[in-house]
PDB file of C-alpha atoms in Angstrom:
ATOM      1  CA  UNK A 876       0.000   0.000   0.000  1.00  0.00           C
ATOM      2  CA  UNK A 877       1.853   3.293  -1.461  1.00  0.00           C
ATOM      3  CA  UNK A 878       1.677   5.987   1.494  1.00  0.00           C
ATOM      4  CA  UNK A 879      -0.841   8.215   0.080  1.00  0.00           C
ATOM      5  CA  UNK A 880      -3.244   5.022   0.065  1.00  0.00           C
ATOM      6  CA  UNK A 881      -2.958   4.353   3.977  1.00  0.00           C
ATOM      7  CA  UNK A 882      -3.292   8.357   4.522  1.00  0.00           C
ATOM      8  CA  UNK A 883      -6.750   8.170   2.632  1.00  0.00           C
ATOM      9  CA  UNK A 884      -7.397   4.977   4.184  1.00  0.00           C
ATOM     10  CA  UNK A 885      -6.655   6.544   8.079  1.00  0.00           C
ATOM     11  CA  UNK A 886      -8.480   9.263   7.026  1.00  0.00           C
ATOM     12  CA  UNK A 887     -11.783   7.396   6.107  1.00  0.00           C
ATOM     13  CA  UNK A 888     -11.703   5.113   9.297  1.00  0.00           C
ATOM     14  CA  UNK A 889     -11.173   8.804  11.071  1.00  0.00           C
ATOM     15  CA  UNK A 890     -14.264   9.820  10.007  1.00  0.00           C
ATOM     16  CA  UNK A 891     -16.355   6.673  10.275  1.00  0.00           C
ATOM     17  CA  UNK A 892     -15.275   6.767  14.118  1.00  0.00           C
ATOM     18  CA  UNK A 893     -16.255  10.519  14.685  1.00  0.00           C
ATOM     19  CA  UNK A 894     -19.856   9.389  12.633  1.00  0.00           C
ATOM     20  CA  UNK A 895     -19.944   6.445  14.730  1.00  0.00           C
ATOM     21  CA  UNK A 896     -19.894   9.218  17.624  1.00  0.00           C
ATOM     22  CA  UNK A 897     -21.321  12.028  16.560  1.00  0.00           C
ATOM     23  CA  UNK A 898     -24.267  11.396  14.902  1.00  0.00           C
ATOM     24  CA  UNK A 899     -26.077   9.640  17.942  1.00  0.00           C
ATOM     25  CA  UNK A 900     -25.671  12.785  19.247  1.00  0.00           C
ATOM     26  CA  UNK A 901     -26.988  14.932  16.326  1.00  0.00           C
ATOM     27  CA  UNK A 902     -30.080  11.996  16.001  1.00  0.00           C
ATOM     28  CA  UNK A 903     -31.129  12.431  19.406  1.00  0.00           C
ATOM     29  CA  UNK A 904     -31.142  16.701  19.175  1.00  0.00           C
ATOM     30  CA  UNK A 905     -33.654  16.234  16.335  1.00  0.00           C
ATOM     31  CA  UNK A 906     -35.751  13.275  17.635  1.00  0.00           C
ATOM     32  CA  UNK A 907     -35.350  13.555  21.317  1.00  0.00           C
ATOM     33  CA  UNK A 908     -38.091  11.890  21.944  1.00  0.00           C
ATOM     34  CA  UNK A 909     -38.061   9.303  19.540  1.00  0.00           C
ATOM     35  CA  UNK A 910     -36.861   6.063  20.363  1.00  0.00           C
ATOM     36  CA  UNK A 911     -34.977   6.979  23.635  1.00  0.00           C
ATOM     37  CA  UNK A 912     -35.223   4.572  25.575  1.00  0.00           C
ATOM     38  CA  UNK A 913     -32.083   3.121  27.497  1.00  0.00           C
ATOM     39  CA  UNK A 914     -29.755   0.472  26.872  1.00  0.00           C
ATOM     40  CA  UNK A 915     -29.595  -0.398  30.551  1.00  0.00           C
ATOM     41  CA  UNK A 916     -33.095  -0.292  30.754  1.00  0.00           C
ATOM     42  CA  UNK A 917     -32.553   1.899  33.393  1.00  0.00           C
ATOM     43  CA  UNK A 918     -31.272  -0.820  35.397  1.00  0.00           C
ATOM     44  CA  UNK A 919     -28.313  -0.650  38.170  1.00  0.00           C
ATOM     45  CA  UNK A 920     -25.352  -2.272  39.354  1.00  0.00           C
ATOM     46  CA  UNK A 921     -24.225  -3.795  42.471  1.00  0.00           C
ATOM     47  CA  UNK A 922     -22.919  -0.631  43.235  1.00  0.00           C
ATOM     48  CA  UNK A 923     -26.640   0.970  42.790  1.00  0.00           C
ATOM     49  CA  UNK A 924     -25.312   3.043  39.793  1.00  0.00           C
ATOM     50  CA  UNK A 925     -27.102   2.763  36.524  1.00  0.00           C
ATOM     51  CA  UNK A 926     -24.901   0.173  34.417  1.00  0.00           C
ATOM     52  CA  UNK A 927     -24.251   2.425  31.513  1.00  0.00           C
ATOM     53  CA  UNK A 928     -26.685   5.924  32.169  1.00  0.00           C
ATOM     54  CA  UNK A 929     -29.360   7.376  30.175  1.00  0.00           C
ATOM     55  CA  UNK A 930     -27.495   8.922  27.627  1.00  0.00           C
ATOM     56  CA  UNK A 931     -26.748   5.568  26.145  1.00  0.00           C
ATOM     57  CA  UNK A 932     -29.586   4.626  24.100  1.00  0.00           C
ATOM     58  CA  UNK A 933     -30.681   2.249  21.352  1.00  0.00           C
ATOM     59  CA  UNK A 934     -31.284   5.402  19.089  1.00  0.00           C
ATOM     60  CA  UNK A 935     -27.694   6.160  19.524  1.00  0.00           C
ATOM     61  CA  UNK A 936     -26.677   2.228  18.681  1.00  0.00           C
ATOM     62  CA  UNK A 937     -29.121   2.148  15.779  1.00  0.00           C
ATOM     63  CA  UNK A 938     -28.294   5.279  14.008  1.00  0.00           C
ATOM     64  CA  UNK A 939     -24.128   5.690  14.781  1.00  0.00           C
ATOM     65  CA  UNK A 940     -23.823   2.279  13.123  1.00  0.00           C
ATOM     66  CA  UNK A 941     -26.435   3.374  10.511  1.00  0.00           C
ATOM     67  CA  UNK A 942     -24.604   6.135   9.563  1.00  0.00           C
ATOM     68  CA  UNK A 943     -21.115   4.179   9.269  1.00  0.00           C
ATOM     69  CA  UNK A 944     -22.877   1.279   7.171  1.00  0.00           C
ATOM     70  CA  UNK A 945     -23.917   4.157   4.744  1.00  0.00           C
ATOM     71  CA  UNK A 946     -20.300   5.818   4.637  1.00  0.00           C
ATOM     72  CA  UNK A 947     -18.757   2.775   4.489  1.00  0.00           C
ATOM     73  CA  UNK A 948     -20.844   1.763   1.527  1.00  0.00           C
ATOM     74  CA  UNK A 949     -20.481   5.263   0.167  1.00  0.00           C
ATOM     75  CA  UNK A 950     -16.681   4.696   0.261  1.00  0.00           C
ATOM     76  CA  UNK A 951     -16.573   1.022  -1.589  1.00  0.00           C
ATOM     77  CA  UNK A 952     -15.815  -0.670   1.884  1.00  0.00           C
ATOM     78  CA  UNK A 953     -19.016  -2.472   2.446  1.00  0.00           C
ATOM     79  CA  UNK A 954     -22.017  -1.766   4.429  1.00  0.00           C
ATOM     80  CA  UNK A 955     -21.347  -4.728   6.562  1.00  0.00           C
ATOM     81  CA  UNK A 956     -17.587  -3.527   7.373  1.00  0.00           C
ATOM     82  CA  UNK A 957     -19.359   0.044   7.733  1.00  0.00           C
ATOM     83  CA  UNK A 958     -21.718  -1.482  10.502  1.00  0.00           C
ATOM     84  CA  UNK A 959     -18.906  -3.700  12.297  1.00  0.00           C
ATOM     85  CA  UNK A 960     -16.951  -1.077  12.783  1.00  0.00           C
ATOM     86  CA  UNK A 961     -20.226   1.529  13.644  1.00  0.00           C
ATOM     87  CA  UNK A 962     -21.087  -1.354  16.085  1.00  0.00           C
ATOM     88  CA  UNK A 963     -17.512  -1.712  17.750  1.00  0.00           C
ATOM     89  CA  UNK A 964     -17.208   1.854  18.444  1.00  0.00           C
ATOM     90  CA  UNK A 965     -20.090   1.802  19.894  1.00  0.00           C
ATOM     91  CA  UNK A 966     -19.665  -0.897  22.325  1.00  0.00           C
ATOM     92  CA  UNK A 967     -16.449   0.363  23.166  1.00  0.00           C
ATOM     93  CA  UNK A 968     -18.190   4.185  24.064  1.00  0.00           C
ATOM     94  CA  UNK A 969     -21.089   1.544  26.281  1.00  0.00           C
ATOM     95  CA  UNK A 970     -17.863  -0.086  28.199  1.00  0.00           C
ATOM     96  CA  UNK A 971     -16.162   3.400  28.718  1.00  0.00           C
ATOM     97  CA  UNK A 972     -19.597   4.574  30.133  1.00  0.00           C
ATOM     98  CA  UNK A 973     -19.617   1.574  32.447  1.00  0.00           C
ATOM     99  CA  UNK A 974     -15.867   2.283  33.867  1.00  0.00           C
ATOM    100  CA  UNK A 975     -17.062   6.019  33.902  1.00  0.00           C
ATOM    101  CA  UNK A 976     -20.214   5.102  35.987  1.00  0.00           C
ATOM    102  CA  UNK A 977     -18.091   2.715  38.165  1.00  0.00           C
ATOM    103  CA  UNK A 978     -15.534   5.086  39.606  1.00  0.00           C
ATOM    104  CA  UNK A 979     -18.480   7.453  40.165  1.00  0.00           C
ATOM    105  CA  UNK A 980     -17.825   9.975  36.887  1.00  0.00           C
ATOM    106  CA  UNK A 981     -21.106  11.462  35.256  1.00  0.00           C
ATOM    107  CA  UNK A 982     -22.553  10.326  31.748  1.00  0.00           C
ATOM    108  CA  UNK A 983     -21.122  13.933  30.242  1.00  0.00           C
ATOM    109  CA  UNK A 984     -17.698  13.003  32.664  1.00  0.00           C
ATOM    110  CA  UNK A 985     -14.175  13.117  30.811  1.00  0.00           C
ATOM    111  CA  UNK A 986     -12.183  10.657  31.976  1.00  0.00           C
ATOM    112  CA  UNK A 987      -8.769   9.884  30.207  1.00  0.00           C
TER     113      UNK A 987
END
């Protein structure tokens, strides 16, 4: 792969990972009260902290990996690669939540 190849491709996975992100957020500004409801199900922990909080929702789920199956597609990658990826983010934001909620940080919480 010549080096201007793997620049484009870094870039492209760049912004399928800020999608993957950002456009949960973006979704649930202009639908907030469409299809909010949980992932947790608004359950807790042993610890009596919600498991992931209530800014984790399946809208978020559905439409960041959505949106990367679309780009991804859009890019001659593949839909499902697009929605693997989309999904894998995801997850990954849902088990930095859980740490976050763990060590007692807020859903909006920066923790590096």
């Amino acid at each position: 792969m010549a080096g201007g190849e793997f620049l484009l491709l870094s870039l492209e996975l760049f912004v399928l990972l800020v999608m993957a992100n950002g456009v949960p957020v973006v979704v649930a500004r202009l639908l907030p009260k469409y299809s909010d409801w949980p992932v947790d199900a608004g359950l807790t922990w042993s610890d009596g902290r919600p498991i992931f909080g209530p800014s984790k929702t399946w809208r978020g789920l559905l439409s960041g990996t959505l949106a990367c199956s679309l780009f991804a597609l859009w890019l001659d990658l593949g839909w499902l690669f697009g929605a693997g990826f989309g999904a894998l983010s995801l997850l990954g934001d849902l088990l930095s939540s859980f740490i976050k909620r763990r060590i007692g940080l807020d859903s909006s919480a920066r923790a590096l």
